[in-house]
Short mmCIF file of C-alpha atoms and ligand atoms in Angstrom, two decimals:
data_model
loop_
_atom_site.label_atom_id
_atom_site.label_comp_id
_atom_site.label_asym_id
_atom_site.label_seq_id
_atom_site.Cartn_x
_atom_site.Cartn_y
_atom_site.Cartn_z
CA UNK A 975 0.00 0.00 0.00
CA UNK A 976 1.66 3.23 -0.85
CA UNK A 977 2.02 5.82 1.38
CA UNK A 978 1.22 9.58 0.67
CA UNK A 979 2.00 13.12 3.46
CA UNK A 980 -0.43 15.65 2.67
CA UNK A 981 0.85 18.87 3.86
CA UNK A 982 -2.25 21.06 4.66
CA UNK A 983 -5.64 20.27 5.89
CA UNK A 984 -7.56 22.82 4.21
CA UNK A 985 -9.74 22.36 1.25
CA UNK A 986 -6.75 21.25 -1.24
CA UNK A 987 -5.20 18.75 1.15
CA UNK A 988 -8.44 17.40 2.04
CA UNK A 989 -9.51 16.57 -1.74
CA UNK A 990 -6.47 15.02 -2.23
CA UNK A 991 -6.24 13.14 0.52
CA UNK A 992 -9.81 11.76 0.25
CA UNK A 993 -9.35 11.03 -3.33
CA UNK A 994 -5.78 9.14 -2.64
CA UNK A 995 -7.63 6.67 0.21
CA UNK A 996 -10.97 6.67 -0.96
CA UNK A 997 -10.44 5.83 -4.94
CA UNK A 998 -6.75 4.60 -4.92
CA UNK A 999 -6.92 2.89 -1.40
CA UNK A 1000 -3.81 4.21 -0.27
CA UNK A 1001 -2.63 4.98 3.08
CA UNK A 1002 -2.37 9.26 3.47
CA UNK A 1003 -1.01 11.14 6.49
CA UNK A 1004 -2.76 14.62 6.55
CA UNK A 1005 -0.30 17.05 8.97
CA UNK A 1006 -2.06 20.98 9.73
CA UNK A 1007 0.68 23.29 11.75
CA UNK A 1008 -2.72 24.87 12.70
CA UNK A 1009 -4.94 23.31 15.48
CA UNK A 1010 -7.93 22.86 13.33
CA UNK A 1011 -8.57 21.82 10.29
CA UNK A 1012 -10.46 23.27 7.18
CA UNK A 1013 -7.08 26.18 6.68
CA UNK A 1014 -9.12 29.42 6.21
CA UNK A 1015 -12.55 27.97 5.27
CA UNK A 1016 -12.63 26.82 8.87
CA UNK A 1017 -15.96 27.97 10.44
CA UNK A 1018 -17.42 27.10 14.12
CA UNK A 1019 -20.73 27.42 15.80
CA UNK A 1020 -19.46 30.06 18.86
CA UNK A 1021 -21.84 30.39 22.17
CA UNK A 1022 -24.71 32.53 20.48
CA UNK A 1023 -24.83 29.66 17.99
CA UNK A 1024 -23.76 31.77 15.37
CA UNK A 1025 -21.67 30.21 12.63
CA UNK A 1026 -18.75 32.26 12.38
CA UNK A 1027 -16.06 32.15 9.30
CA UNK A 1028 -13.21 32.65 11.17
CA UNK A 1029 -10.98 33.89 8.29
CA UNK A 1030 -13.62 35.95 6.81
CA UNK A 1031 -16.73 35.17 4.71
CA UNK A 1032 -16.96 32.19 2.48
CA UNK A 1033 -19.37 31.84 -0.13
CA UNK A 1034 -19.48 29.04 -1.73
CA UNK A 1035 -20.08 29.40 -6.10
CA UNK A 1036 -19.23 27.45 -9.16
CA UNK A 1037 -20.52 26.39 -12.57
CA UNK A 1038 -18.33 23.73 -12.79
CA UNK A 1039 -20.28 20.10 -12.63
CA UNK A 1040 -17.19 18.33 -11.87
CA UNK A 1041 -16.59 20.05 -8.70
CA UNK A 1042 -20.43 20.67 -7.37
CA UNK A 1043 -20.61 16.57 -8.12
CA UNK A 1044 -17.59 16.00 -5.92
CA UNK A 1045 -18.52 18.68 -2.98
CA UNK A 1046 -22.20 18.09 -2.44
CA UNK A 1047 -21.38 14.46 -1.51
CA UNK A 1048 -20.07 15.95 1.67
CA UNK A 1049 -22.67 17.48 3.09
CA UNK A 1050 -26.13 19.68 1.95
CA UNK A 1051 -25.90 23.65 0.76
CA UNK A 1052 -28.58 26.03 1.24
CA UNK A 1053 -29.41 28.48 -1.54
CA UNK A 1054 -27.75 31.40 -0.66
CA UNK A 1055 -27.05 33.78 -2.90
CA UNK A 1056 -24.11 35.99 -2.28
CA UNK A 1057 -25.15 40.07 -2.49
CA UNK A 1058 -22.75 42.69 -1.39
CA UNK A 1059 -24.10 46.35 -0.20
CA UNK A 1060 -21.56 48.85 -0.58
CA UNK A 1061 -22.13 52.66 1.29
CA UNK A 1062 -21.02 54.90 -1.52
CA UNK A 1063 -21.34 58.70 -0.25
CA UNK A 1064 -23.77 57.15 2.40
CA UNK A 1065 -25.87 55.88 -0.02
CA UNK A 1066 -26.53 52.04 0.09
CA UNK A 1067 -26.58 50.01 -3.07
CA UNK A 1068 -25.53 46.75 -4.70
CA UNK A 1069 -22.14 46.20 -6.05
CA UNK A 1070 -21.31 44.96 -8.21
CA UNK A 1071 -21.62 48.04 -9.94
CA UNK A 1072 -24.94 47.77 -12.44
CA UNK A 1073 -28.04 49.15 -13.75
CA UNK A 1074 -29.60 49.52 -10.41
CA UNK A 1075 -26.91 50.56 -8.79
CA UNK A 1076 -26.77 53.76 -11.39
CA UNK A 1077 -30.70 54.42 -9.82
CA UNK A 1078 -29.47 54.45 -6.57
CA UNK A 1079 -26.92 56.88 -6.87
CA UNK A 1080 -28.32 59.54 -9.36
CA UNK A 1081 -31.05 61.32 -9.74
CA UNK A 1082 -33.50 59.71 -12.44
CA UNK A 1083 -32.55 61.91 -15.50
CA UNK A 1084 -29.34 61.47 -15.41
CA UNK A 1085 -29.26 58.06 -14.71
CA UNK A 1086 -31.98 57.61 -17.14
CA UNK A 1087 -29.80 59.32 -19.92
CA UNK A 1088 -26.91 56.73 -18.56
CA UNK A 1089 -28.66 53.63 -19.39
CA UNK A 1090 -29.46 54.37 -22.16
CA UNK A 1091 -26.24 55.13 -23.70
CA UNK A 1092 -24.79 52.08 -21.92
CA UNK A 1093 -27.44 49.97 -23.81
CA UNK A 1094 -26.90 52.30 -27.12
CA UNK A 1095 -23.28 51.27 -26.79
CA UNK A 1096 -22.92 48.13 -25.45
CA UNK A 1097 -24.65 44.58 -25.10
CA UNK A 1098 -27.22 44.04 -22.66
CA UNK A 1099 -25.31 41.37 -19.37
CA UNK A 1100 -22.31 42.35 -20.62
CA UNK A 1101 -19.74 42.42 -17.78
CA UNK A 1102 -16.57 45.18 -18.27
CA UNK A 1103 -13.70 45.66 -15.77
CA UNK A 1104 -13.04 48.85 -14.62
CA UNK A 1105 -9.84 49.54 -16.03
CA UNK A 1106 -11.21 48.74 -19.91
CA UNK A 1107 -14.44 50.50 -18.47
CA UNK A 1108 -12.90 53.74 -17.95
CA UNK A 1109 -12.10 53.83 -21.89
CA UNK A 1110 -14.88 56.13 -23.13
CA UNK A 1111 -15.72 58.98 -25.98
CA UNK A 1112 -18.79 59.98 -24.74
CA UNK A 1113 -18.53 62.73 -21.88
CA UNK A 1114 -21.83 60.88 -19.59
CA UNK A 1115 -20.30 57.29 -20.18
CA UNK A 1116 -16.72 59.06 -18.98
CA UNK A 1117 -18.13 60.92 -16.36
CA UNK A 1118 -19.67 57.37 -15.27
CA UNK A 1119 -16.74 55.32 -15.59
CA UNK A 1120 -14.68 57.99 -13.36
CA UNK A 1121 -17.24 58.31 -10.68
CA UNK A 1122 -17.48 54.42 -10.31
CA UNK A 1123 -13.59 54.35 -10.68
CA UNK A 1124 -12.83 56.72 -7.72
CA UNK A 1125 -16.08 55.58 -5.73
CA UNK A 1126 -15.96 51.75 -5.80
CA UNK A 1127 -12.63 50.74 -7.14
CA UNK A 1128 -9.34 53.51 -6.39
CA UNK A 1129 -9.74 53.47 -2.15
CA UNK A 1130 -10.80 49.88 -1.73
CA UNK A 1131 -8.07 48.94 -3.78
CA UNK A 1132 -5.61 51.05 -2.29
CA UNK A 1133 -6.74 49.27 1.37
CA UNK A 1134 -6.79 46.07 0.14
CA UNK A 1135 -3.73 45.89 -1.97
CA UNK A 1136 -1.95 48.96 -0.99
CA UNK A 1137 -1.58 50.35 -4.21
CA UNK A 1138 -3.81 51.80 -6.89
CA UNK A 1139 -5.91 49.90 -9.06
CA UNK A 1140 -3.24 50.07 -12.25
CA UNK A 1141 -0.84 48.59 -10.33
CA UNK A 1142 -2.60 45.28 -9.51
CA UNK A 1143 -2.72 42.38 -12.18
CA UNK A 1144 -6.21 43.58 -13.90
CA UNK A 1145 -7.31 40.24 -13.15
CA UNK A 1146 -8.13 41.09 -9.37
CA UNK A 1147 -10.61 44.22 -9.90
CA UNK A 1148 -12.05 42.31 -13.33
CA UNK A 1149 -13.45 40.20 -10.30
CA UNK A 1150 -15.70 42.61 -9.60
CA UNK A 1151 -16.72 43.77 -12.98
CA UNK A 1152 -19.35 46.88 -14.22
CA UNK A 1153 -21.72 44.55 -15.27
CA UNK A 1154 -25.01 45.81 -17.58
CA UNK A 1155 -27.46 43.83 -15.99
CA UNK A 1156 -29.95 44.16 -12.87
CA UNK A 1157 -28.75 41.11 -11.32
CA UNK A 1158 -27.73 42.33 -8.28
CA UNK A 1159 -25.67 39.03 -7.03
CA UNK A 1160 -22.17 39.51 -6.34
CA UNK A 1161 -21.78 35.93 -8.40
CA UNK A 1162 -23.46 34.68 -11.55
CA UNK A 1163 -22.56 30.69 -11.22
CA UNK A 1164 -25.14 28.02 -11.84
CA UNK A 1165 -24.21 26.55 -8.23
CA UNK A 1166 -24.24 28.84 -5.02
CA UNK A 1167 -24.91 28.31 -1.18
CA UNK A 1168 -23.30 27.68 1.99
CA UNK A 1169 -23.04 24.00 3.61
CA UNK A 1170 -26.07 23.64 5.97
CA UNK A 1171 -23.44 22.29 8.76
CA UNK A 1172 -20.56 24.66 7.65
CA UNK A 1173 -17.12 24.44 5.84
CA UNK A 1174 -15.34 22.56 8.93
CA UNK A 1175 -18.03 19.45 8.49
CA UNK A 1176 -17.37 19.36 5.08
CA UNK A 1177 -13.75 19.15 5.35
CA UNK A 1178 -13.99 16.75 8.20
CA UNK A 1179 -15.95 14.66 6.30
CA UNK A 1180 -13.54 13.99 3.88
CA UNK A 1181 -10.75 13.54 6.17
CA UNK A 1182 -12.69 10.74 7.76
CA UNK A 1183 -11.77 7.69 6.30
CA UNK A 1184 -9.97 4.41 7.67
CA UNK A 1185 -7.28 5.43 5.35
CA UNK A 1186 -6.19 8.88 6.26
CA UNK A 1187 -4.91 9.68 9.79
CA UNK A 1188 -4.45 13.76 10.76
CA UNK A 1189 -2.34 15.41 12.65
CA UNK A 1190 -2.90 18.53 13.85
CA UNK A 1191 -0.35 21.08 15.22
CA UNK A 1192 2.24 19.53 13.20
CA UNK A 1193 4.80 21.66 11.18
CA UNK A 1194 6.21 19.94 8.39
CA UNK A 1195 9.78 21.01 9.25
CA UNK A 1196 9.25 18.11 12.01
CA UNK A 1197 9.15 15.63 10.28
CA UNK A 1198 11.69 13.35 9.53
CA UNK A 1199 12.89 11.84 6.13
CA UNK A 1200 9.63 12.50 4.60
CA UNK A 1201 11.35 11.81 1.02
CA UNK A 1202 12.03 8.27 2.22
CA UNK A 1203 9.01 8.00 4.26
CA UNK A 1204 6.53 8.80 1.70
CA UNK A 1205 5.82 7.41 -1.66
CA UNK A 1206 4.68 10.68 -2.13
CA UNK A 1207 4.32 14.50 -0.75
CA UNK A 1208 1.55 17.13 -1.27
CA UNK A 1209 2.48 20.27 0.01
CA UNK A 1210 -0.23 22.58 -0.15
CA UNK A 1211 1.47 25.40 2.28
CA UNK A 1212 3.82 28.52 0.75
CA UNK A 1213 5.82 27.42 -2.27
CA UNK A 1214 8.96 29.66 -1.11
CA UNK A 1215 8.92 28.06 2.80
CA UNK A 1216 9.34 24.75 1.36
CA UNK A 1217 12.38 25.82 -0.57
CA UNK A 1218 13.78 27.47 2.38
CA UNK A 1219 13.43 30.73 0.46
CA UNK A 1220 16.07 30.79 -1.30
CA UNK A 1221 15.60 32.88 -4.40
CA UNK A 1222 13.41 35.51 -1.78
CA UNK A 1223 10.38 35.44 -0.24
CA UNK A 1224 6.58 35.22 -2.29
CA UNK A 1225 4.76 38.56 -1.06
CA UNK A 1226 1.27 38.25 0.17
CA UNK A 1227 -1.62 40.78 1.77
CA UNK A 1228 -3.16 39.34 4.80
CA UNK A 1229 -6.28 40.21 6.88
CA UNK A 1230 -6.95 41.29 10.65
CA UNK A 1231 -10.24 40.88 11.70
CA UNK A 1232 -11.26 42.77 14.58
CA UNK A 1233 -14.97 40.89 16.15
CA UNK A 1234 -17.25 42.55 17.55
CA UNK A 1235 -20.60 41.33 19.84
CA UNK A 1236 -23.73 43.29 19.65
CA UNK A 1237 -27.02 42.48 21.86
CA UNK A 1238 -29.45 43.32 19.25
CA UNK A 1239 -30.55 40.76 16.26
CA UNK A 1240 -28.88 42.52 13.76
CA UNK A 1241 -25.73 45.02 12.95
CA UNK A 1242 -26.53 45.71 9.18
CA UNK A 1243 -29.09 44.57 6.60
CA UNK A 1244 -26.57 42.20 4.84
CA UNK A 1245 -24.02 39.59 5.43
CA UNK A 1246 -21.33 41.86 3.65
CA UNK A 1247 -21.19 46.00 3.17
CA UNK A 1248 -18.56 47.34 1.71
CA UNK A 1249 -16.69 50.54 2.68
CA UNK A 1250 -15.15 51.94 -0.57
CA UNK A 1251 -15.08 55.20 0.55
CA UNK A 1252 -15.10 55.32 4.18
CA UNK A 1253 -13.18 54.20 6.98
CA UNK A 1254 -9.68 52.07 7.11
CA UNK A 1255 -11.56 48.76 7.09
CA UNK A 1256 -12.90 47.64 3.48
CA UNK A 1257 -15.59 45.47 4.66
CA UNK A 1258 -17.85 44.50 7.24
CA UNK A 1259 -19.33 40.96 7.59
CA UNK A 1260 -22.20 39.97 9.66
CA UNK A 1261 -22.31 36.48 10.03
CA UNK A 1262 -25.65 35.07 10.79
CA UNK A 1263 -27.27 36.34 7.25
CA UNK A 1264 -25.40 32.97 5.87
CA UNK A 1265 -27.36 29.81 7.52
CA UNK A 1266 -30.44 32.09 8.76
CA UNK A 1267 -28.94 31.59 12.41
CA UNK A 1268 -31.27 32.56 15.01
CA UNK A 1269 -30.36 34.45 18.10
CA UNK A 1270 -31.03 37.78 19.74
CA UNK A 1271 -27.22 38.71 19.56
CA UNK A 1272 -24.84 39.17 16.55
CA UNK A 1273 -21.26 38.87 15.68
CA UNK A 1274 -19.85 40.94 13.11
CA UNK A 1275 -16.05 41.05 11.72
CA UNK A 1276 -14.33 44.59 10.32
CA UNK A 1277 -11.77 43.83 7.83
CA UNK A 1278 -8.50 45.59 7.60
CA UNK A 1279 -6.00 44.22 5.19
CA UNK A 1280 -2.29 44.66 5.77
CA UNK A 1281 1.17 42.95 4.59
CA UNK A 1282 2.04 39.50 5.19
CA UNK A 1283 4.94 38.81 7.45
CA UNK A 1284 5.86 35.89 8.89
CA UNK A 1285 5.45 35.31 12.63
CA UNK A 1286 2.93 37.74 12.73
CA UNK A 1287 0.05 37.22 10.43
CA UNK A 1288 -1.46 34.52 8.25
CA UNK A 1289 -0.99 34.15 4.77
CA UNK A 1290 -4.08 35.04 2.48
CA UNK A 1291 -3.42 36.76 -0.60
CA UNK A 1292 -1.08 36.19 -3.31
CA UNK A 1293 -0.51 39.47 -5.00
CA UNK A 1294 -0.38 38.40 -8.65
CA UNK A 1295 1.79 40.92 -10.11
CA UNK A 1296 4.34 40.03 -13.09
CA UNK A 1297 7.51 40.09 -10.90
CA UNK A 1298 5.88 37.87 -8.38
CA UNK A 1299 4.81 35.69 -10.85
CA UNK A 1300 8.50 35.83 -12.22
CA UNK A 1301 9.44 34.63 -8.38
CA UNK A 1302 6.91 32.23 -8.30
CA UNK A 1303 8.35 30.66 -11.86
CA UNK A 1304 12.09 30.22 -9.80
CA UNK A 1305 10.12 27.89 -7.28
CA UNK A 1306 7.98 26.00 -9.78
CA UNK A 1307 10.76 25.16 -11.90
CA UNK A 1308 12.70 24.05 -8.83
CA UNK A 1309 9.68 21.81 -7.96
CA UNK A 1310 9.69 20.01 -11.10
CA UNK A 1311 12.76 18.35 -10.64
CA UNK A 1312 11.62 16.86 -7.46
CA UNK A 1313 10.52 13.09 -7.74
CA UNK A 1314 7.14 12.83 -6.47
CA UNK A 1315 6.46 15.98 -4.57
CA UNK A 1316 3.45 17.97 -5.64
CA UNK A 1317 2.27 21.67 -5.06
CA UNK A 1318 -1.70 22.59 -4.82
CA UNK A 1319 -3.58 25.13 -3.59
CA UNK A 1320 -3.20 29.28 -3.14
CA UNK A 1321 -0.27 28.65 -1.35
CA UNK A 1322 1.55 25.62 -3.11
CA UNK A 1323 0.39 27.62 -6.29
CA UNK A 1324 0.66 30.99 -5.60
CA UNK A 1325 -2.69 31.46 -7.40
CA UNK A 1326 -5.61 33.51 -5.81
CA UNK A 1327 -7.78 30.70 -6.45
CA UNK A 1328 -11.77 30.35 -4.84
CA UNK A 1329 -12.32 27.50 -3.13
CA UNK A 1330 -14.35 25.91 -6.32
CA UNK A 1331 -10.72 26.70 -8.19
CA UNK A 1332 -8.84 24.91 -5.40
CA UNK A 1333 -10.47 21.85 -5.61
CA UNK A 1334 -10.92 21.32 -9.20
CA UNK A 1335 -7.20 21.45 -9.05
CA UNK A 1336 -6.80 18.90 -6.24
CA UNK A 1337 -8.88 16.70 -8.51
CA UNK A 1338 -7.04 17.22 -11.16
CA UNK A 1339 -3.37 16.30 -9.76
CA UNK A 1340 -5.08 13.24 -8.54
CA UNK A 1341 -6.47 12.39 -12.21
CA UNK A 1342 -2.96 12.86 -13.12
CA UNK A 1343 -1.53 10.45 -10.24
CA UNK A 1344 -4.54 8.03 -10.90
CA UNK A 1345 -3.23 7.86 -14.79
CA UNK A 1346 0.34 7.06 -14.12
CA UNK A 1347 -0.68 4.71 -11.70
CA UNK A 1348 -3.26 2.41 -13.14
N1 UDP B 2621 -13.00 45.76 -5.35
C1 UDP B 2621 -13.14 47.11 -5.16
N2 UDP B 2621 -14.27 47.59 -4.54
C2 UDP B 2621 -15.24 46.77 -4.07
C3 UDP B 2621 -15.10 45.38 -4.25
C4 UDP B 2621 -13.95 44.90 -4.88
O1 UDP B 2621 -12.26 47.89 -5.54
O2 UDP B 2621 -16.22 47.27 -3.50
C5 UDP B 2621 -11.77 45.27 -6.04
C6 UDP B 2621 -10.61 45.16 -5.05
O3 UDP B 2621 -9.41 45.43 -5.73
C7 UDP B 2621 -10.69 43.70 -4.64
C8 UDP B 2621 -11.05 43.04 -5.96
O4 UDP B 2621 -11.97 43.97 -6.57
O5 UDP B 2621 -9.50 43.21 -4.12
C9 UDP B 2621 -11.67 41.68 -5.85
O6 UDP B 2621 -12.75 41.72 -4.94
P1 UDP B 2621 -13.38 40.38 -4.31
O7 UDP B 2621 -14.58 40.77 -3.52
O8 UDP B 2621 -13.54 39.37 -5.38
O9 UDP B 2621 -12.23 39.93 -3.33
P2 UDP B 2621 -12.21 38.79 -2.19
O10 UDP B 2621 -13.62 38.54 -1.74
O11 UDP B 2621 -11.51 37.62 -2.78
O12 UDP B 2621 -11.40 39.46 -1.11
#
């Protein structure tokens, strides 16, 4: 029976691991320096019974059948669908930024006169990041594209990232895209919700298996000869750590969350408002909204992004930016000439992946593994 470390016992580890003892029948050792598992998915029920996402809001969303076939297996999802409310100039609305959200900022006329030339000019659910957005002729669509540059995008990027919104890979804000539509959700995929017992379950549920033994509070750096130990190694932590940094260290953004408790139902009207404009936090998340819980209290969690640095903050963001992609090429091509040790996940990949992302590539190293091995 062959014998397989995973390195990480968040969603990527899990997958892997469950896939390696469940479909292969091989023996997997599952090792999480943390003392939980689920890496920053994990979510717990706290004393108000509210189920709080410890490392910020997760909402689950894919169109991918592959993955919603493997993850709904694990456990049932409600049908939540993820809205964000962002204050712009006190004014609450729906981001991402769309034909409603033009009502609810200007007066009729104008916005009225916008629409139209949106819908003169472009096709109707189209989705446009910013950046190409703020491209225009016409003085209205320019005066738009400015107002919802500066207003949604220039000082939530600048919290978030630190820098302007040029000077982050135009990947990151095409997340959030203008999009010509009234659908107000913050995602469009076929399959959305949040697991009725929470991330954790899910995650536990896959690491429960009379193949796979895990070992919490366990760094890697303790264990011994895991080349000779292992058939095989999946390291799902920071690329650069494993490889003792040695052509530099990967940058990364992390997140403080400061709690707080209320005793009243409810802090806001919506699981997440963004703060664009306002205030040195970019976004506060209220965590009952997700599973309906019921109490008469409420946890909420500001968000204030900072630096990663080791020893002093957790590791959330890659910053995808050429020259860390550059970096990140050093390590990968270092990786490849290792026999039998594989990298997954935001970490292992350096990829800003969402947790549907992250698992379809778990599954797919193991359809790789599966292939050479049958
Ligand atoms: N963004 C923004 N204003 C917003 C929401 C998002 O400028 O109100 C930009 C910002 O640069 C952010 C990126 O879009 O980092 C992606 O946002 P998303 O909500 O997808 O980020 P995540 O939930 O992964 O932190």
């Amino acid at each position: 029976m062959k014998k397989n470390l995973v390195i990480g016992a968040g969603f990527s580890g899990a997958v892997i691991a469950y896939l390696l003892a469940e479909k292969l029948n091989e023996q997997v050792l599952v090792i999480d320096k943390k003392n939980h598992i689920a890496g920053n998915c994990y979510d717990y029920r706290d004393k108000n019974g509210i189920m709080i996402h410890k490392y910020g809001s997760h909402i689950f969303h894919t169109s991918n059948e592959k993955v919603w076939n493997f993850i709904k297996e694990f456990g049932d999802f409600n049908q939540y669908m993820h809205k964000v409310i962002a204050v712009i100039d006190g004014i609450e609305t729906t981001i991402p930024f769309n034909f409603s959200t033009i009502y609810d900022v200007f007066p009729k006329t104008l916005a009225k006169r916008l629409e139209e030339k949106l819908l003169e000019k472009f096709e109707y659910n189209k989705k446009i990041p910013i950046l190409e957005f703020l491209k225009q002729d016409d003085e209205d669509l320019k005066f738009l594209a400015e107002y919802v540059y500066e207003k949604v995008f220039l000082h939530y990027t600048a919290k978030q990232w630190g820098v302007n919104p040029e000077s982050v890979d135009g990947a990151v804000t095409a997340r959030v895209p203008v999009y010509l539509s009234k659908d107000n959700r913050y995602f469009q995929d076929k399959y959305q919700g949040i697991p009725l017992e929470g991330y954790t379950k899910l995650v536990e549920k896959m690491l429960t298996h009379p193949n796979i033994k895990l070992k919490l509070n366990t760094d890697y750096a303790t264990v011994k000869n895991p080349e000779k130990e292992f058939d095989r190694i999946f390291y799902t932590g920071a690329i650069d750590e494993y490889f003792n940094y040695e052509f530099g260290e990967l940058p990364y953004r992390s997140v403080n969350f400061k709690f707080e408790e209320y005793d009243r139902e409810f802090y806001q009207s919506n699981s997440v408002v963004n703060y664009p404009c306002n205030y040195d936090f970019t976004r506060i998340h209220e965590y009952k909204h997700y599973l309906n819980d019921k109490s008469p209290r409420t946890v909420i969690a500001k968000e204030y992004s900072e630096f990663f640095e080791r020893g002093k903050n957790e590791r959330y963001y890659p910053i995808p930016k050429d020259e860390n992609t550059e970096l990140y090429n050093k390590y990968s091509e270092k990786a490849k000439e290792l026999n039998n040790v594989f990298f997954l996940g935001r970490l292992g990949d350096y990829k800003y992946y969402d947790m549907d992302k992250a698992i379809l590539r778990a599954i797919e190293v193991f359809e790789t593994i599966k292939g050479e091995s049958s």
